[in-house]
Coordinates of C-alpha atoms and ligand atoms in Angstrom, one line a residue:
X1 CA 136.9 69.3 90.5
X2 CA 140.5 70.1 89.9
X3 CA 142.6 67.0 90.9
X4 CA 142.8 65.6 87.4
X5 CA 145.5 68.1 86.6
X6 CA 149.0 67.3 87.6
X7 CA 150.3 69.4 90.5
X8 CA 153.3 71.6 89.9
X9 CA 156.7 70.2 90.9
X10 CA 157.4 70.3 94.6
X11 CA 159.3 68.8 97.5
X12 CA 157.7 68.1 100.8
X13 CA 158.6 66.3 104.0
X14 CA 156.5 64.6 106.5
X15 CA 155.1 61.2 107.5
X16 CA 154.5 58.4 105.1
X17 CA 151.5 56.1 106.0
X18 CA 151.7 52.8 104.2
X19 CA 149.9 49.6 105.1
X20 CA 149.3 50.7 108.7
X21 CA 153.0 51.7 109.2
X22 CA 154.1 55.4 109.6
X23 CA 157.6 56.7 109.1
X24 CA 159.3 60.0 108.2
X25 CA 160.0 60.7 104.5
X26 CA 160.6 63.2 101.8
X27 CA 158.6 63.3 98.6
X28 CA 159.8 64.7 95.3
X29 CA 157.0 65.4 92.8
X30 CA 158.0 66.1 89.2
X31 CA 155.6 66.2 86.2
X32 CA 152.9 64.8 88.5
X33 CA 154.9 61.7 89.6
X34 CA 156.1 61.2 93.2
X35 CA 159.4 59.7 94.3
X36 CA 159.4 58.7 97.9
X37 CA 162.5 58.7 100.1
X38 CA 162.2 57.5 103.6
X39 CA 164.2 59.0 106.4
X40 CA 164.1 62.3 108.3
X41 CA 163.2 65.2 105.9
X42 CA 165.3 68.4 105.7
X43 CA 164.1 71.2 107.9
X44 CA 162.3 74.1 106.3
X45 CA 160.5 72.3 103.5
X46 CA 156.6 72.1 103.4
X47 CA 155.1 69.6 105.8
X48 CA 152.4 67.1 104.8
X49 CA 151.1 63.6 105.6
X50 CA 151.3 61.1 102.7
X51 CA 149.0 58.1 102.4
X52 CA 149.7 55.2 100.1
X53 CA 146.7 53.8 98.3
X54 CA 144.0 55.5 100.3
X55 CA 140.8 53.5 99.8
X56 CA 137.3 54.8 100.5
X57 CA 136.0 51.5 101.8
X58 CA 132.2 52.0 101.4
X59 CA 130.3 54.1 98.9
X60 CA 127.1 54.2 96.8
X61 CA 127.9 56.5 94.0
X62 CA 124.8 56.6 91.9
X63 CA 122.7 58.7 94.3
X64 CA 125.3 61.5 94.2
X65 CA 122.8 63.7 92.4
X66 CA 120.1 63.4 95.1
X67 CA 119.6 66.1 97.6
X68 CA 118.0 64.7 100.8
X69 CA 116.0 66.6 103.4
X70 CA 117.3 66.2 106.9
X71 CA 115.9 63.8 109.4
X72 CA 114.6 60.9 107.2
X73 CA 114.8 57.5 108.8
X74 CA 116.8 54.6 107.3
X75 CA 113.6 52.9 106.1
X76 CA 112.2 56.1 104.5
X77 CA 115.5 56.9 102.8
X78 CA 117.4 53.7 101.8
X79 CA 115.2 50.6 102.3
X80 CA 114.6 48.9 98.9
X81 CA 112.3 49.2 97.0
X82 CA 110.2 52.1 98.4
X83 CA 112.9 54.3 100.1
X84 CA 113.4 57.7 98.5
X85 CA 116.8 56.7 97.2
X86 CA 115.5 53.7 95.3
X87 CA 112.5 55.6 93.8
X88 CA 115.1 58.3 92.7
X89 CA 117.4 55.7 91.1
X90 CA 114.6 53.9 89.3
X91 CA 113.4 57.2 87.9
X92 CA 116.7 58.1 86.4
X93 CA 117.6 57.4 82.8
X94 CA 120.9 55.9 81.9
X95 CA 122.6 59.1 81.0
X96 CA 121.7 60.7 84.3
X97 CA 122.9 57.7 86.2
X98 CA 126.2 57.8 84.4
X99 CA 126.4 61.5 85.0
X100 CA 126.1 60.9 88.7
X101 CA 128.8 58.2 88.6
X102 CA 131.2 60.3 86.6
X103 CA 130.8 63.2 88.9
X104 CA 131.3 61.0 92.0
X105 CA 134.4 59.4 90.5
X106 CA 135.9 62.8 89.9
X107 CA 135.0 64.0 93.4
X108 CA 136.5 60.9 95.0
X109 CA 139.8 61.5 93.1
X110 CA 139.7 65.2 93.9
X111 CA 139.5 64.4 97.6
X112 CA 142.6 62.3 97.1
X113 CA 141.3 58.6 97.3
X114 CA 143.1 56.1 95.1
X115 CA 140.1 53.9 95.0
X116 CA 136.5 53.5 96.3
X117 CA 134.6 50.3 97.0
X118 CA 131.1 50.8 95.6
X119 CA 128.1 48.8 96.6
X120 CA 126.4 49.0 93.2
X121 CA 122.7 48.8 92.9
X122 CA 120.9 47.9 89.6
X123 CA 122.1 44.4 88.9
X124 CA 124.5 43.6 86.0
X125 CA 123.6 46.8 84.1
X126 CA 124.5 48.9 87.2
X127 CA 127.9 47.3 87.3
X128 CA 128.5 47.8 83.6
X129 CA 127.6 51.4 83.8
X130 CA 130.1 52.1 86.7
X131 CA 132.8 50.1 84.9
X132 CA 132.4 52.4 81.9
X133 CA 132.5 55.5 84.1
X134 CA 135.3 54.8 86.5
X135 CA 138.8 53.3 86.7
X136 CA 139.0 53.9 90.4
X137 CA 135.9 51.9 91.4
X138 CA 136.1 48.5 93.0
X139 CA 132.6 47.3 92.1
X140 CA 130.5 45.1 94.3
X141 CA 127.3 44.4 92.5
X142 CA 123.8 43.4 93.8
X143 CA 121.5 41.0 92.0
X144 CA 118.0 42.2 91.3
X145 CA 116.2 38.9 90.9
X146 CA 114.0 37.9 93.9
X147 CA 115.0 34.2 93.6
X148 CA 118.7 33.1 93.5
X149 CA 119.6 33.2 89.8
X150 CA 123.0 31.6 89.1
X151 CA 123.2 33.1 85.7
X152 CA 122.5 36.6 86.9
X153 CA 125.1 36.2 89.7
X154 CA 127.7 34.8 87.3
X155 CA 127.1 37.7 84.9
X156 CA 127.6 40.2 87.7
X157 CA 130.8 38.5 88.8
X158 CA 132.2 38.7 85.3
X159 CA 131.9 42.5 85.3
X160 CA 132.2 43.3 89.0
X161 CA 134.9 42.6 91.6
X162 CA 132.4 40.9 93.9
X163 CA 129.0 41.3 95.4
X164 CA 127.9 43.6 98.2
X165 CA 124.5 42.9 99.8
X166 CA 122.1 45.2 101.7
X167 CA 121.7 43.1 105.0
X168 CA 120.5 39.8 106.3
X169 CA 117.3 41.5 107.5
X170 CA 116.3 42.5 103.9
X171 CA 116.8 39.1 102.3
X172 CA 116.1 35.4 102.7
X173 CA 119.0 33.5 104.4
X174 CA 119.1 30.7 101.8
X175 CA 119.3 33.3 99.1
X176 CA 122.2 35.1 100.8
X177 CA 124.1 31.8 101.3
X178 CA 123.7 30.9 97.7
X179 CA 125.1 34.2 96.6
X180 CA 128.0 34.1 99.1
X181 CA 128.9 30.5 97.9
X182 CA 128.9 31.7 94.3
X183 CA 131.1 34.6 95.1
X184 CA 133.5 32.4 97.0
X185 CA 133.7 29.9 94.1
X186 CA 134.6 32.8 91.8
X187 CA 137.3 34.0 94.2
X188 CA 135.9 37.5 94.4
X189 CA 134.9 39.8 97.2
X190 CA 131.7 39.2 99.2
X191 CA 130.7 41.9 101.7
X192 CA 127.5 42.9 103.5
X193 CA 126.0 45.7 105.6
X194 CA 125.7 44.5 109.2
X195 CA 123.7 45.7 112.3
X196 CA 123.1 49.2 111.0
X197 CA 119.4 49.7 111.9
X198 CA 118.9 46.8 114.3
X199 CA 121.3 44.2 115.8
X200 CA 121.6 41.2 113.4
X201 CA 122.8 37.6 113.9
X202 CA 126.6 38.0 113.7
X203 CA 127.1 34.2 113.6
X204 CA 125.1 33.9 110.5
X205 CA 126.9 36.9 108.9
X206 CA 130.3 35.5 109.7
X207 CA 129.3 32.1 108.4
X208 CA 129.1 33.8 105.0
X209 CA 132.9 34.5 105.2
X210 CA 132.6 38.1 104.2
X211 CA 135.8 40.1 103.2
X212 CA 134.4 42.8 105.4
X213 CA 131.2 44.1 106.9
X214 CA 129.8 47.6 107.0
X215 CA 128.4 49.7 110.0
X216 CA 127.9 47.5 113.1
X217 CA 126.1 50.5 114.9
X218 CA 123.9 48.2 116.9
X219 CA 126.5 45.4 117.5
X220 CA 127.2 44.2 121.0
X221 CA 130.7 43.7 122.3
X222 CA 130.3 40.0 121.9
X223 CA 129.5 40.5 118.2
X224 CA 132.6 42.6 117.8
X225 CA 134.8 40.0 119.6
X226 CA 133.5 37.5 117.1
X227 CA 134.5 39.7 114.2
X228 CA 138.0 40.2 115.7
X229 CA 138.3 36.4 116.1
X230 CA 137.3 35.8 112.5
X231 CA 139.6 38.6 111.4
X232 CA 136.7 40.3 109.5
X233 CA 137.3 44.1 109.3
X234 CA 134.5 46.6 109.9
X235 CA 133.9 49.6 107.7
X236 CA 132.6 52.6 109.7
X237 CA 130.7 55.4 108.0
X238 CA 130.5 58.2 110.6
X239 CA 128.7 60.9 108.6
X240 CA 126.1 58.6 107.2
X241 CA 125.5 57.1 110.7
X242 CA 125.2 60.6 112.1
X243 CA 122.5 61.6 109.6
X244 CA 120.4 58.7 110.9
X245 CA 121.1 59.6 114.5
X246 CA 123.4 56.6 114.9
X247 CA 126.9 56.2 116.1
X248 CA 129.1 53.1 115.7
X249 CA 130.8 52.1 119.0
X250 CA 134.3 52.7 117.5
X251 CA 136.1 52.5 120.9
X252 CA 134.6 49.1 121.6
X253 CA 135.5 47.9 118.1
X254 CA 139.1 48.9 118.6
X255 CA 139.2 47.5 122.1
X256 CA 138.0 44.2 120.8
X257 CA 140.8 44.2 118.3
X258 CA 138.7 44.6 115.1
X259 CA 140.4 46.2 112.2
X260 CA 138.4 49.2 111.1
X261 CA 138.3 51.1 107.9
X262 CA 136.4 54.3 106.9
X263 CA 133.8 54.8 104.2
X264 CA 131.6 57.7 103.2
X265 CA 128.5 55.6 102.2
X266 CA 125.8 57.2 100.1
X267 CA 126.8 60.0 97.8
X268 CA 123.5 61.8 98.6
X269 CA 124.5 62.1 102.3
X270 CA 128.1 63.5 102.1
X271 CA 131.0 64.2 99.8
X272 CA 133.5 61.3 99.3
X273 CA 136.0 63.2 101.4
X274 CA 137.8 60.6 103.4
X275 CA 140.3 62.8 105.2
X276 CA 137.4 64.9 106.7
X277 CA 135.6 61.6 107.5
X278 CA 138.7 60.4 109.4
X279 CA 138.6 63.6 111.5
X280 CA 135.0 63.0 112.4
X281 CA 135.9 59.4 113.3
X282 CA 138.6 60.8 115.6
X283 CA 136.1 63.2 117.2
X284 CA 133.6 60.4 117.8
X285 CA 136.3 58.2 119.3
X286 CA 137.3 61.0 121.6
X287 CA 133.6 61.4 122.6
X288 CA 133.5 57.7 123.5
X289 CA 136.5 58.1 125.7
X290 CA 138.9 56.4 123.4
X291 CA 142.6 57.2 123.1
X292 CA 143.5 59.7 120.3
X293 CA 144.8 57.7 117.4
X294 CA 146.5 58.1 114.1
X295 CA 143.4 58.1 111.9
X296 CA 145.3 59.2 108.8
X297 CA 147.5 56.1 109.2
X298 CA 144.3 54.1 109.4
X299 CA 143.4 55.3 105.9
X300 CA 146.5 53.5 104.5
X301 CA 145.6 50.3 106.0
X302 CA 142.6 48.9 104.2
X303 CA 143.9 48.1 100.8
X304 CA 146.5 45.8 102.3
X305 CA 143.9 44.3 104.7
X306 CA 141.4 43.8 102.0
X307 CA 144.0 42.1 99.8
X308 CA 145.0 39.9 102.7
X309 CA 141.4 39.0 103.5
X310 CA 140.7 38.2 99.8
X311 CA 144.1 37.0 98.7
X312 CA 142.3 34.6 96.3
X313 CA 140.6 37.5 94.5
X314 CA 141.4 38.5 91.0
X315 CA 140.8 42.2 91.4
X316 CA 143.4 44.7 92.5
X317 CA 143.1 48.0 94.2
X318 CA 143.7 50.8 91.6
X319 CA 146.9 51.5 93.4
X320 CA 150.0 53.5 92.9
X321 CA 148.6 56.7 94.3
X322 CA 149.9 58.8 97.0
X323 CA 147.5 61.1 98.8
X324 CA 149.1 64.3 100.0
X325 CA 147.4 65.9 103.1
X326 CA 149.0 69.3 103.6
X327 CA 149.9 70.3 107.1
X328 CA 147.4 72.6 108.8
X329 CA 148.2 76.3 108.2
X330 CA 151.0 75.3 105.8
X331 CA 150.2 77.0 102.5
X332 CA 153.6 76.6 101.0
X333 CA 152.8 73.7 98.6
X334 CA 152.5 74.9 95.0
X335 CA 149.5 77.2 94.4
X336 CA 149.0 77.4 98.2
X337 CA 147.2 74.0 98.1
X338 CA 145.9 73.2 101.5
X339 CA 143.4 70.5 100.7
X340 CA 144.2 66.8 100.1
X341 CA 145.1 65.7 96.6
X342 CA 146.7 62.7 95.0
X343 CA 149.7 62.1 92.8
X344 CA 150.9 59.0 91.0
X345 CA 153.8 57.2 92.7
X346 CA 156.7 56.8 90.3
X347 CA 159.3 55.1 92.6
X348 CA 160.3 54.5 96.2
Ligands
ZN1 ZN1 125.9 51.1 102.3

């Protein structure tokens, strides 16, 4: 992974995507720091798209070292505790877990993301490990006790930015409500997977006041309208869904007015390459008869949406990064770079 090194100095013009808005700009990068000037760029300089604070909205980093055979079902692969992934994780020693996390963190940065929101397995210890391994991670922990344990949840919330749960089908409703209440009281992020394998009760899910939900592959239009009404964004993970033979009805989500963000989900299924993931989302949307849309712009949207949804929270997106997405066929950035990378924003 190469992104840790500062890019050479360069000037490029193109479109700046920030909090869902897009406008022309020129970027001056010196000593690895970018200065942004909005307005029409000069002609003849390299072209790129620039995304402010690009957030990978859903990841599981610890299984980055697992190679999975094609065609496993959701239950066989990710259902706790017997799915292949959970057997793999419980068989790893601490150093190997950390190694996966560090490698994932570097990969995420090398693909240009400012930050990634990780649904962290392994209770309090799992959260601690990732905190040690990554500055970019927004950590949503998961309790391991079978019964609601206020002390365990409080401990997780001290280290993590919130809690991310598997799904309402995997757990007792009273337990989930108790966790959601504790997260709300602590003013942190509560999020949950929703309607991935089967349709789930959206009224119950929304009653938990989640900051966002993940997947909604099996949701009905009515479920989506309710999310839009409650202003709860949906994180879509196209590659992961595709592995399981699923497809989120992205066009319906957009038609119903839901804010969507993009995540790369399990590290074992695909690289944390958000720009490629956004292209897949555009392809799926086109296949569903949706209008072509500015998916790169969408990548700039989530950090502001998340902060809006959770304005009481204490955590902050590890911001201040600009993701540079070189124009196709344009190899005139330093070193002929044509893959996305990130630079720190100095001023604007
Ligand atoms: Zn997930």
